[in-house]
Amino acid sequence: MDTDQIKPSAEDKNNMISKSWFIWNSLVENASSRISFPKQIPLSQSILQNVPDFRSTKLLSSLSPGHTNLVASGRSVWRIGSNCELVHKIIDHSIITAISKTVSCTTKDSGGFESWIGIEGKESTDRNYLAILISAWAYIISAHWAESQEGHLQYTDKRGSVSPIILDPNYIIDIGNADEAETKWWTAVAAQNGWKATISSNFEGVNGTFVSPWSIDIDFEPTLTVCSTSIPSPVESSCATASEAYSHLVRFCKLHGIFDQALIALSATLTFPTHSFKNFPAKLPTPKHTRIPSNKYDSTTDTDFRALEKIYRAIGCYMTISALGIVPLLCSMFFEETVPCNLSGEWLETAFQALRPIQHHNLHLAIVGSLRRPSLGFWWTGACLTGLAEMILRSDLEQIYMPIDLVCGWWTGNPQSFICCHHTTTASTSEKWIFRWKEALLLYISGERQLPLCPWRPPGKSLVRDTELSVQGHAYCIDHFLRMESWIWFGADGNTHIDYGYSINPEKNSDKQISYKANSSSKLPDQIEISNKASRQYTLWIFEWLAGSTDRSISPRDTQLYQDIRDWAADIYPDDCGDSDEEIQIDVEDQTSGPSQEQSQAIQRWLMSEELKF
């Protein structure tokens, strides 16, 4: 393709359609024929890079627009890899710290998760404990939230029933020889609104009570009964701490041998802050329980148990990712570094058509995501289980909206934009041209532009002399890339708290695509309808972004090029382009208060100190 021919040729479009169909249709066919999850799903979660701990300090919160949530501010500090004076970049973020109402959950329609097919290498079972494990995890994470943010955690007067004998095995929680405290905890977890984690606020004259972002209102139908040798006293007692509750969960999983389900249940629980923001109820599978198996379970040989322990040690980091919002992370499954903006429609729309046969089958969608991008498998599977992924496919991606969150992409090893892809380039000072993707990168890291809305790279080159001065000054540097170095929390104590984050070295080859049989004989449908809307929209966005708000950056050489782009995209949102207003990815960017002037000055002093070792 001519790099300055923005409207792609028929051959280029057909090639991209064929490539996309081959990849996505092969994934769908493999997912549909699998009898178990790929074993890499839990192992892929060894990828964490510089993730700060949500529990590290009590956060300075403020009301979000509409007074629906409490939000806190944070800043990510990035190193700019280069051989020049560009050293670091700071990006502001907003993170949910509390919500106004619990997330509604039903156990009626789970889109394929009715039976637990198990993880590859393990025996499959018809037992399904996902819903009760999700309820348990919601309590555990909310307990961590209450302990770190000075919230209040308590049992309510609602309880699941307790029986020493098993009545209906499908709807019992058999905890065996448990003491009174453990039994009482399970009765709270098994009940609808059996516990609550709250925090009171008084911001700008608005009094209110908010709840943990992981609080849920789960309606078990039929109701569950706890089978225990202990009958808890009706006398009010203190509720289980986060550590105690986790011990109860681990003991239960050992009794029943269900650590694989506990892993997936945790991934689903971490979607709840996004469910709250989207105002979308979670759909969980109907419980299918049994009494404790007669054969003794050996957790020492279970890789899922070890994986769960590894994840739980970093639970505060997973809380941070979860509270930031995971829509950009989920959308990154469709990002492909080699796809240019003017062919993004052919790539995306073909993928959606390939996924159409399984779009309502969340189990198969989960396997597709895990095969496509193993490092995303944990998060994608949880979102599929609750129905969040299906909703995002329908409401975000098919409406041509792929939000970008550079920091979440870095934390999880999932790039979401050409801006955060590491391209090693060298240029001779005699070179007259610069790739437009590199021009865009320099405009962003130099502070000349905000983050572009378009995740796809622009094609072609620009004359160096025609670019902004900030680009000309760095066009010949050896390398430029973004690498996160640290995070800054704004504490309720008025201080800034530097968090260099928690990292886990990824397992060898953990982010390589899982091998599966590619169906090369899969025939391309005779008719794949491509609207080109995505290609035209994204191309318009990125080139208008390059031009700047007043077209000041359009050189005489490119005048016709820009006119061609605007003509090509004339019938789609002609005025909806340009810079993104904020670099906040959970759409709470208009928070009413942020870091104080003193805190900002403290950050600048810290950045200039020797403590920042770049």
Coordinates of C-alpha atoms in Angstrom, one line a residue:
M1 CA 0.0 0.0 0.0
D2 CA 1.2 3.5 -0.8
T3 CA 2.0 4.9 2.6
D4 CA 0.4 8.2 1.8
Q5 CA -2.7 6.7 0.1
I6 CA -5.0 6.9 3.1
K7 CA -8.0 5.2 1.5
P8 CA -6.8 1.6 1.2
S9 CA -7.0 -0.3 -2.0
A10 CA -9.4 -3.2 -2.6
E11 CA -6.4 -5.6 -2.3
D12 CA -5.3 -4.2 1.0
K13 CA -8.8 -4.4 2.4
N14 CA -9.2 -8.0 1.2
N15 CA -5.9 -9.0 2.7
M16 CA -6.8 -7.6 6.1
I17 CA -10.3 -9.2 6.0
S18 CA -8.7 -12.6 5.2
K19 CA -6.1 -12.2 7.9
S20 CA -8.7 -11.2 10.5
W21 CA -11.1 -14.0 9.5
F22 CA -8.4 -16.7 9.6
I23 CA -7.3 -15.7 13.1
W24 CA -10.7 -15.1 14.8
N25 CA -12.6 -17.9 13.1
S26 CA -9.9 -20.4 14.0
L27 CA -10.1 -19.2 17.6
V28 CA -13.9 -19.6 17.6
E29 CA -13.7 -23.1 16.2
N30 CA -11.1 -24.2 18.7
A31 CA -13.0 -22.7 21.6
S32 CA -16.2 -24.4 20.5
S33 CA -14.6 -27.8 20.4
R34 CA -12.7 -27.6 23.7
I35 CA -13.8 -29.6 26.7
S36 CA -11.8 -27.6 29.3
F37 CA -10.1 -24.2 29.8
P38 CA -6.5 -23.7 28.7
K39 CA -4.3 -24.4 31.7
Q40 CA -2.5 -21.1 31.2
I41 CA -5.5 -19.0 32.5
P42 CA -4.3 -18.9 36.1
L43 CA -0.6 -19.1 35.3
S44 CA -0.8 -16.1 33.1
Q45 CA -1.5 -14.0 36.1
S46 CA 2.1 -14.1 37.1
I47 CA 2.4 -11.0 34.9
L48 CA 2.4 -7.9 37.2
Q49 CA 4.6 -4.9 36.5
N50 CA 5.0 -2.0 39.1
V51 CA 1.4 -2.3 40.3
P52 CA 0.7 -0.2 43.4
D53 CA -1.2 -1.6 46.4
F54 CA -4.7 -0.1 47.0
R55 CA -4.3 -0.8 50.7
S56 CA -1.0 1.1 51.1
T57 CA -2.6 4.2 52.6
K58 CA -6.0 5.8 53.3
L59 CA -6.8 7.6 50.1
L60 CA -7.9 11.2 49.7
S61 CA -11.4 10.8 48.2
S62 CA -13.8 13.3 46.7
L63 CA -17.3 13.1 45.1
S64 CA -17.6 12.1 41.5
P65 CA -19.9 14.1 39.2
G66 CA -23.5 13.3 40.1
H67 CA -22.3 12.3 43.6
T68 CA -22.6 8.6 42.6
N69 CA -19.1 7.5 43.7
L70 CA -16.1 8.5 45.7
V71 CA -12.9 8.8 43.7
A72 CA -9.2 9.3 44.5
S73 CA -6.4 10.7 42.5
G74 CA -3.1 9.0 41.6
R75 CA -0.2 9.7 39.3
S76 CA 1.9 7.4 37.3
V77 CA 5.5 8.4 36.7
W78 CA 7.1 7.2 33.4
R79 CA 10.6 7.0 32.2
I80 CA 11.1 8.0 28.6
G81 CA 13.8 5.8 27.3
S82 CA 16.1 7.9 25.1
N83 CA 19.5 9.4 24.8
C84 CA 18.2 13.0 25.2
E85 CA 16.9 15.4 27.8
L86 CA 13.4 13.9 27.7
V87 CA 13.5 12.1 31.1
H88 CA 10.0 11.5 32.5
K89 CA 6.3 12.0 32.0
I90 CA 3.6 12.2 34.6
I91 CA 0.0 11.0 33.9
D92 CA -2.9 11.8 36.2
H93 CA -5.5 9.1 37.0
S94 CA -8.7 8.7 38.9
I95 CA -9.7 5.6 40.8
I96 CA -13.0 4.6 42.4
T97 CA -12.8 4.2 46.2
A98 CA -16.4 3.7 47.0
I99 CA -19.8 3.4 45.3
S100 CA -23.3 4.5 46.2
K101 CA -25.0 1.1 45.9
T102 CA -24.1 -2.6 45.7
V103 CA -23.8 -4.4 42.4
S104 CA -26.8 -6.6 41.7
C105 CA -26.1 -10.2 40.9
T106 CA -28.5 -13.0 39.7
T107 CA -28.0 -16.7 39.4
K108 CA -30.3 -17.4 36.5
D109 CA -28.5 -17.0 33.2
S110 CA -24.8 -17.6 32.9
G111 CA -24.3 -18.2 29.2
G112 CA -22.5 -21.5 29.2
F113 CA -21.1 -21.5 32.7
E114 CA -23.9 -23.7 34.1
S115 CA -21.5 -26.6 34.3
W116 CA -17.9 -26.3 35.3
I117 CA -15.8 -27.8 32.5
G118 CA -12.6 -27.4 34.5
I119 CA -9.1 -26.4 33.6
E120 CA -7.0 -28.5 31.2
G121 CA -5.2 -31.4 32.9
K122 CA -7.8 -31.6 35.7
E123 CA -10.8 -33.9 36.0
S124 CA -14.0 -32.2 34.9
T125 CA -16.9 -32.1 37.3
D126 CA -20.6 -31.2 37.3
R127 CA -20.2 -29.4 40.6
N128 CA -20.4 -25.6 40.3
Y129 CA -19.4 -23.4 43.3
L130 CA -18.6 -20.3 41.3
A131 CA -21.5 -18.1 42.7
I132 CA -20.8 -18.8 46.4
L133 CA -17.1 -18.4 45.8
I134 CA -17.7 -15.1 44.2
S135 CA -19.8 -14.0 47.2
A136 CA -16.9 -15.1 49.5
W137 CA -14.3 -13.2 47.5
A138 CA -16.5 -10.1 47.5
Y139 CA -16.5 -10.2 51.3
I140 CA -12.7 -10.8 51.5
I141 CA -11.8 -7.9 49.2
S142 CA -14.3 -5.6 50.9
A143 CA -12.7 -6.5 54.2
H144 CA -9.3 -5.5 52.9
W145 CA -11.0 -2.3 51.6
A146 CA -12.5 -1.5 55.1
E147 CA -9.3 -2.2 56.9
S148 CA -7.2 0.1 54.7
Q149 CA -9.7 2.9 54.1
E150 CA -11.1 3.1 57.6
G151 CA -14.5 1.7 56.6
H152 CA -16.9 -0.2 58.7
L153 CA -17.5 -4.0 58.1
Q154 CA -20.4 -5.8 59.8
Y155 CA -22.8 -8.7 59.5
T156 CA -26.4 -7.8 59.0
D157 CA -29.4 -9.5 60.5
K158 CA -29.9 -11.6 57.4
R159 CA -28.5 -15.1 57.5
G160 CA -28.4 -18.2 55.5
S161 CA -29.9 -21.2 57.3
V162 CA -27.8 -23.8 59.1
S163 CA -28.4 -27.5 59.3
P164 CA -26.3 -30.4 60.6
I165 CA -27.8 -32.7 58.0
I166 CA -27.8 -32.4 54.2
L167 CA -31.3 -31.8 52.8
D168 CA -30.8 -30.9 49.1
P169 CA -27.1 -31.4 48.1
N170 CA -27.4 -28.9 45.2
Y171 CA -28.0 -26.0 47.5
I172 CA -25.9 -26.7 50.6
I173 CA -22.6 -25.3 51.6
D174 CA -21.0 -28.3 53.3
I175 CA -18.2 -26.9 55.6
G176 CA -17.8 -30.0 57.8
N177 CA -16.4 -29.6 61.3
A178 CA -16.3 -25.9 61.4
D179 CA -16.3 -23.7 64.5
E180 CA -19.0 -21.2 65.3
A181 CA -17.2 -18.2 63.9
E182 CA -16.5 -19.9 60.6
T183 CA -20.1 -21.1 60.3
K184 CA -21.4 -17.6 61.1
W185 CA -19.2 -16.2 58.3
W186 CA -20.6 -18.7 55.8
T187 CA -24.2 -17.9 56.7
A188 CA -23.5 -14.2 56.0
V189 CA -21.8 -15.0 52.7
A190 CA -24.7 -17.3 51.7
A191 CA -27.4 -14.7 52.4
Q192 CA -28.6 -11.8 50.3
N193 CA -27.0 -8.7 51.8
G194 CA -25.7 -10.7 54.8
W195 CA -22.9 -8.3 55.3
K196 CA -22.0 -4.7 54.5
A197 CA -18.8 -2.7 54.1
T198 CA -19.5 1.0 54.4
I199 CA -17.9 4.4 54.7
S200 CA -19.5 7.7 55.7
S201 CA -18.7 10.9 53.8
N202 CA -19.3 14.6 54.2
F203 CA -18.0 16.3 51.0
E204 CA -19.1 19.8 50.0
G205 CA -22.1 19.6 52.4
V206 CA -23.2 16.3 51.0
N207 CA -23.7 13.7 53.7
G208 CA -23.9 10.1 52.6
T209 CA -22.9 6.5 53.1
F210 CA -21.0 4.7 50.4
V211 CA -20.1 1.0 50.1
S212 CA -17.1 -0.9 49.0
P213 CA -16.7 -1.1 45.2
W214 CA -16.8 -4.9 45.5
S215 CA -20.1 -5.0 47.5
I216 CA -22.8 -7.2 45.9
D217 CA -26.4 -7.9 46.3
I218 CA -26.6 -11.6 45.2
D219 CA -29.9 -13.3 45.0
F220 CA -29.4 -17.1 45.4
E221 CA -32.4 -19.0 43.9
P222 CA -33.1 -21.3 45.7
T223 CA -31.6 -20.1 48.9
L224 CA -28.5 -21.9 50.2
T225 CA -28.2 -23.8 53.5
V226 CA -24.9 -24.1 55.4
C227 CA -24.2 -27.6 56.6
S228 CA -22.0 -27.5 59.7
T229 CA -21.5 -29.3 63.0
S230 CA -21.7 -25.9 64.8
I231 CA -24.9 -23.8 65.1
P232 CA -23.9 -20.1 65.6
S233 CA -25.3 -18.1 68.4
P234 CA -27.8 -15.4 67.6
V235 CA -25.8 -13.0 69.8
E236 CA -24.1 -10.3 67.8
S237 CA -20.4 -10.9 67.4
S238 CA -17.5 -9.3 65.5
C239 CA -17.2 -10.2 61.9
A240 CA -14.3 -12.1 60.3
T241 CA -11.3 -10.1 59.2
A242 CA -9.9 -10.3 55.7
S243 CA -7.3 -12.8 56.8
E244 CA -9.8 -14.9 58.7
A245 CA -12.2 -15.0 55.9
Y246 CA -9.5 -16.0 53.4
S247 CA -8.6 -18.9 55.7
H248 CA -12.2 -20.0 55.8
L249 CA -12.3 -19.9 52.0
V250 CA -9.0 -21.9 51.6
R251 CA -10.3 -24.5 54.0
F252 CA -13.5 -24.9 52.1
C253 CA -11.6 -25.2 48.8
K254 CA -9.4 -27.9 50.3
L255 CA -12.4 -29.8 51.5
H256 CA -14.0 -29.8 48.1
G257 CA -10.9 -29.7 45.8
I258 CA -12.1 -26.6 43.9
F259 CA -9.1 -24.2 43.8
D260 CA -9.6 -24.0 40.0
Q261 CA -13.0 -22.6 40.5
A262 CA -11.8 -20.2 43.3
L263 CA -9.3 -18.7 40.8
I264 CA -12.0 -18.0 38.2
A265 CA -14.4 -16.7 40.9
L266 CA -11.7 -14.2 42.0
S267 CA -11.3 -12.9 38.4
A268 CA -15.1 -12.4 38.3
T269 CA -15.2 -10.6 41.6
L270 CA -12.6 -8.1 40.3
T271 CA -15.0 -7.0 37.6
F272 CA -17.6 -5.5 40.1
P273 CA -16.3 -1.9 40.2
T274 CA -16.7 -1.8 36.4
H275 CA -20.2 -3.4 36.7
S276 CA -21.1 -0.5 39.1
F277 CA -19.8 2.1 36.7
K278 CA -21.6 0.6 33.8
N279 CA -24.7 0.1 35.9
F280 CA -24.9 -3.5 34.6
P281 CA -26.0 -6.4 36.8
A282 CA -23.8 -9.5 37.0
K283 CA -25.1 -12.9 35.8
L284 CA -23.7 -15.8 37.8
P285 CA -24.3 -19.6 37.3
T286 CA -26.8 -21.4 39.4
P287 CA -25.0 -23.3 42.2
K288 CA -24.6 -27.1 41.9
H289 CA -23.1 -28.2 45.2
T290 CA -22.4 -31.6 46.8
R291 CA -21.4 -32.8 50.2
I292 CA -17.7 -33.1 51.0
P293 CA -16.1 -35.8 48.8
S294 CA -15.0 -38.9 50.5
N295 CA -11.5 -38.9 49.0
K296 CA -9.1 -36.7 50.8
Y297 CA -7.8 -33.7 48.7
D298 CA -4.1 -33.0 48.6
S299 CA -3.5 -29.3 48.1
T300 CA 0.3 -29.7 48.1
T301 CA 0.2 -31.1 44.5
D302 CA -2.3 -28.6 43.2
T303 CA -0.9 -25.9 40.9
D304 CA -4.1 -24.0 41.2
F305 CA -3.7 -23.8 45.0
R306 CA -0.2 -22.4 44.6
A307 CA -1.4 -20.0 41.9
L308 CA -4.1 -18.8 44.3
E309 CA -1.7 -18.2 47.1
K310 CA 0.6 -16.3 44.7
I311 CA -2.3 -14.0 43.6
Y312 CA -3.6 -13.5 47.1
R313 CA -0.2 -12.2 48.3
A314 CA -0.7 -9.4 45.8
I315 CA -4.4 -8.9 46.4
G316 CA -4.0 -5.2 47.0
C317 CA -2.5 -4.8 43.5
Y318 CA -5.4 -6.6 41.9
M319 CA -7.7 -4.3 43.8
T320 CA -5.9 -1.3 42.3
I321 CA -6.4 -2.6 38.7
S322 CA -10.0 -3.5 39.5
A323 CA -10.8 -0.1 40.9
L324 CA -9.2 1.8 38.0
G325 CA -11.7 0.1 35.7
I326 CA -11.0 -2.8 33.3
V327 CA -12.9 -1.8 30.1
P328 CA -9.7 -0.7 28.3
L329 CA -8.0 -3.9 29.5
L330 CA -10.7 -6.0 28.1
C331 CA -10.8 -4.1 24.8
S332 CA -7.1 -4.7 24.4
M333 CA -7.9 -8.3 23.3
F334 CA -8.7 -6.8 19.9
F335 CA -5.6 -4.5 19.6
E336 CA -3.1 -5.6 17.0
E337 CA 0.1 -3.6 16.7
T338 CA 0.5 -4.2 13.0
V339 CA -3.0 -2.9 12.0
P340 CA -3.0 0.7 10.7
C341 CA -5.8 3.1 11.5
N342 CA -7.1 3.0 7.9
L343 CA -7.6 -0.8 8.0
S344 CA -8.8 -1.1 11.6
G345 CA -12.4 -1.4 10.4
E346 CA -11.6 -4.5 8.3
W347 CA -9.8 -6.0 11.2
L348 CA -12.5 -5.3 13.9
E349 CA -15.7 -5.8 11.9
T350 CA -14.4 -9.1 10.5
A351 CA -13.5 -10.2 14.1
F352 CA -17.0 -9.3 15.3
Q353 CA -18.6 -11.3 12.5
A354 CA -16.4 -14.3 13.3
L355 CA -17.5 -14.1 16.9
R356 CA -21.2 -13.7 16.1
P357 CA -22.0 -17.5 16.5
I358 CA -20.7 -17.4 20.1
Q359 CA -21.6 -13.8 21.1
H360 CA -24.1 -15.0 23.7
H361 CA -22.1 -18.0 24.8
N362 CA -19.9 -16.5 27.5
L363 CA -18.0 -19.7 28.1
H364 CA -16.8 -20.0 24.5
L365 CA -16.0 -16.2 24.5
A366 CA -13.8 -16.8 27.6
I367 CA -11.8 -19.5 25.9
V368 CA -11.4 -17.4 22.8
G369 CA -9.9 -14.6 24.8
S370 CA -7.6 -17.0 26.7
L371 CA -6.3 -18.5 23.4
R372 CA -5.9 -15.1 21.8
R373 CA -4.0 -13.4 24.6
P374 CA -3.0 -15.6 27.6
S375 CA -1.9 -12.7 29.7
L376 CA -5.5 -11.4 29.5
G377 CA -7.1 -14.8 30.1
F378 CA -7.7 -14.3 33.8
W379 CA -9.4 -10.9 33.4
W380 CA -11.3 -11.8 30.3
T381 CA -12.7 -15.0 31.7
G382 CA -14.0 -13.2 34.8
A383 CA -15.7 -10.6 32.6
C384 CA -17.2 -13.4 30.5
L385 CA -18.5 -15.2 33.5
T386 CA -20.4 -12.1 34.8
G387 CA -21.6 -11.1 31.3
L388 CA -19.5 -7.9 31.3
A389 CA -17.5 -8.9 28.2
E390 CA -20.6 -9.6 26.1
M391 CA -22.0 -6.2 27.1
I392 CA -18.7 -4.4 26.2
L393 CA -18.6 -6.2 22.8
R394 CA -22.1 -4.9 22.2
S395 CA -22.0 -1.4 23.6
D396 CA -18.3 -0.3 23.3
L397 CA -16.4 -2.1 20.6
E398 CA -19.2 -2.4 18.1
Q399 CA -19.8 1.4 18.5
I400 CA -16.1 1.9 17.6
Y401 CA -14.9 2.8 21.0
M402 CA -11.6 1.3 22.3
P403 CA -10.7 3.3 25.4
I404 CA -7.0 3.4 26.2
D405 CA -5.4 3.1 29.6
L406 CA -1.6 3.1 29.3
V407 CA -1.0 2.4 33.0
C408 CA -3.3 -0.7 33.1
G409 CA -1.7 -1.9 29.9
W410 CA 1.7 -1.6 31.5
W411 CA 0.6 -3.3 34.8
T412 CA -0.7 -6.4 33.0
G413 CA 1.5 -6.6 30.0
N414 CA -1.3 -5.8 27.5
P415 CA -0.6 -2.9 25.1
Q416 CA -3.6 -0.9 24.1
S417 CA -2.2 1.6 21.7
F418 CA 0.7 2.1 19.3
I419 CA 1.9 4.8 21.7
C420 CA 2.9 2.2 24.3
C421 CA 4.4 -0.3 21.9
H422 CA 8.2 -0.4 22.0
H423 CA 9.7 0.4 18.6
T424 CA 13.4 0.6 18.4
T425 CA 14.5 2.9 15.6
T426 CA 17.5 4.9 14.7
A427 CA 17.7 7.7 12.2
S428 CA 20.6 9.3 10.4
T429 CA 20.6 13.1 10.7
S430 CA 20.5 13.1 6.9
E431 CA 17.1 11.4 6.9
K432 CA 14.4 13.8 5.8
W433 CA 11.4 11.7 6.8
I434 CA 9.9 10.5 10.0
F435 CA 7.3 7.8 10.5
R436 CA 4.0 9.3 11.5
W437 CA 3.6 6.9 14.4
K438 CA 7.0 8.2 15.7
E439 CA 5.9 11.8 15.1
A440 CA 2.7 11.0 17.2
L441 CA 4.8 9.4 20.0
L442 CA 7.1 12.5 20.2
L443 CA 4.1 14.9 20.2
Y444 CA 2.7 12.9 23.2
I445 CA 5.7 12.3 25.3
S446 CA 6.9 15.9 24.9
G447 CA 3.6 17.2 26.2
E448 CA 2.6 18.8 22.9
R449 CA -0.6 16.7 22.8
Q450 CA -2.8 14.7 25.1
L451 CA -3.2 11.0 24.5
P452 CA -4.8 10.3 21.1
L453 CA -8.2 8.6 21.1
C454 CA -7.1 6.4 18.2
P455 CA -5.1 3.2 19.3
W456 CA -4.1 2.3 15.8
R457 CA -0.9 3.7 14.2
P458 CA -1.1 6.2 11.4
P459 CA 0.5 5.1 8.1
G460 CA 3.0 7.0 6.1
K461 CA 5.8 9.5 6.8
S462 CA 6.1 13.3 7.3
L463 CA 9.0 15.6 6.3
V464 CA 10.9 16.3 9.5
R465 CA 11.1 20.0 8.6
D466 CA 7.2 20.1 8.4
T467 CA 6.6 18.7 11.9
E468 CA 6.3 20.6 15.2
L469 CA 9.5 21.9 16.8
S470 CA 9.1 19.3 19.6
V471 CA 9.3 16.6 17.0
Q472 CA 12.2 18.1 15.0
G473 CA 14.2 18.4 18.2
H474 CA 14.0 14.6 18.9
A475 CA 13.5 13.1 15.4
Y476 CA 17.1 11.8 15.4
C477 CA 17.3 10.5 18.9
I478 CA 18.2 6.8 19.1
D479 CA 15.1 5.6 20.9
H480 CA 12.0 6.7 22.7
F481 CA 9.6 4.6 24.7
L482 CA 7.5 4.8 27.8
R483 CA 8.3 2.6 30.9
M484 CA 6.5 3.1 34.1
E485 CA 8.7 3.7 37.1
S486 CA 6.4 4.5 40.1
W487 CA 3.0 5.5 41.3
I488 CA 2.0 8.4 43.6
W489 CA -1.0 8.1 45.9
F490 CA -2.6 11.2 47.5
G491 CA -3.3 10.3 51.1
A492 CA -6.1 11.5 53.3
D493 CA -3.3 12.7 55.7
G494 CA -2.4 15.4 53.1
N495 CA 0.8 13.7 52.1
T496 CA 1.9 12.0 48.9
H497 CA 2.9 8.4 49.1
I498 CA 5.3 7.0 46.6
D499 CA 4.7 3.4 45.6
Y500 CA 7.2 1.7 43.3
G501 CA 4.7 -1.1 42.9
Y502 CA 4.8 -4.9 43.0
S503 CA 6.1 -7.0 40.2
I504 CA 6.1 -10.7 39.5
N505 CA 8.4 -12.0 36.9
P506 CA 6.3 -13.6 34.2
E507 CA 6.5 -17.4 33.8
K508 CA 8.5 -18.4 30.8
N509 CA 6.5 -18.0 27.7
S510 CA 3.4 -17.1 29.8
D511 CA 2.4 -14.4 27.3
K512 CA 2.9 -16.4 24.2
Q513 CA -0.2 -17.3 22.4
I514 CA -1.5 -20.7 23.4
S515 CA -1.0 -23.2 20.7
Y516 CA -4.1 -24.3 18.9
K517 CA -5.0 -25.8 15.6
A518 CA -5.5 -23.1 13.0
N519 CA -8.1 -24.1 10.6
S520 CA -6.6 -23.2 7.3
S521 CA -9.4 -24.8 5.4
S522 CA -11.9 -22.4 6.9
K523 CA -13.6 -20.7 4.0
L524 CA -14.1 -16.9 4.0
P525 CA -17.8 -16.2 3.7
D526 CA -19.0 -15.0 0.4
Q527 CA -20.3 -11.8 1.9
I528 CA -18.6 -10.0 4.8
E529 CA -20.2 -6.6 5.1
I530 CA -17.6 -4.0 6.2
S531 CA -18.9 -0.5 6.7
N532 CA -15.4 1.1 6.9
K533 CA -16.8 3.3 9.7
A534 CA -14.1 2.3 12.1
S535 CA -11.3 2.8 9.5
R536 CA -12.7 6.2 8.6
Q537 CA -13.4 7.3 12.2
Y538 CA -10.0 6.3 13.6
T539 CA -8.1 7.7 10.6
L540 CA -9.9 11.0 11.0
W541 CA -9.2 11.1 14.8
I542 CA -5.5 10.4 14.5
F543 CA -4.8 12.8 11.6
E544 CA -6.8 15.6 13.2
W545 CA -4.9 14.9 16.3
L546 CA -1.6 15.2 14.4
A547 CA -2.8 18.5 12.8
G548 CA -3.6 20.1 16.2
S549 CA -6.7 22.1 17.1
T550 CA -6.2 24.8 14.5
D551 CA -4.6 22.8 11.7
R552 CA -1.4 24.6 12.4
S553 CA 0.7 21.4 11.8
I554 CA -0.6 20.7 8.3
S555 CA 2.2 21.3 5.9
P556 CA 1.5 22.5 2.3
R557 CA 2.6 19.1 1.1
D558 CA -0.1 17.4 3.2
T559 CA -3.0 19.8 2.5
Q560 CA -4.5 17.5 -0.2
L561 CA -4.0 14.5 2.0
Y562 CA -6.0 16.0 4.9
Q563 CA -8.7 17.0 2.5
D564 CA -8.9 13.5 1.2
I565 CA -9.2 12.1 4.7
R566 CA -12.0 14.6 5.6
D567 CA -13.8 13.7 2.4
W568 CA -13.5 10.0 3.1
A569 CA -14.9 10.4 6.6
A570 CA -17.4 13.2 5.8
D571 CA -20.5 11.3 6.7
I572 CA -19.4 10.1 10.2
Y573 CA -19.1 12.5 13.2
P574 CA -17.3 15.2 11.2
D575 CA -16.8 17.3 14.4
D576 CA -15.9 14.5 16.8
C577 CA -12.1 14.4 16.6
G578 CA -9.1 15.8 18.2
D579 CA -7.4 15.4 21.6
S580 CA -8.9 13.5 24.5
D581 CA -9.8 15.8 27.2
E582 CA -8.2 13.9 30.1
E583 CA -6.0 10.9 30.6
I584 CA -8.4 9.2 33.0
Q585 CA -9.8 6.0 31.8
I586 CA -12.8 5.3 34.0
D587 CA -14.8 8.3 33.0
V588 CA -14.7 10.0 36.4
E589 CA -12.3 12.6 35.1
D590 CA -14.3 15.6 36.3
Q591 CA -13.7 14.9 40.0
T592 CA -14.4 18.0 42.0
S593 CA -11.2 18.0 43.9
G594 CA -7.7 16.7 43.3
P595 CA -4.3 17.0 44.7
S596 CA -3.6 20.3 46.5
Q597 CA -1.1 22.8 45.3
E598 CA 1.2 21.8 48.2
Q599 CA 0.9 18.1 47.2
S600 CA 1.8 19.0 43.5
Q601 CA 4.8 21.0 44.7
A602 CA 5.9 18.1 46.8
I603 CA 5.8 15.8 43.8
Q604 CA 7.9 18.2 41.7
R605 CA 10.5 18.5 44.5
W606 CA 10.6 14.7 44.7
L607 CA 11.0 14.4 41.0
M608 CA 14.0 16.7 41.1
S609 CA 15.6 14.8 44.1
E610 CA 18.0 12.0 44.0
E611 CA 15.3 9.6 45.1
L612 CA 14.1 9.3 41.5
K613 CA 16.7 7.0 40.1
F614 CA 16.1 6.9 36.4

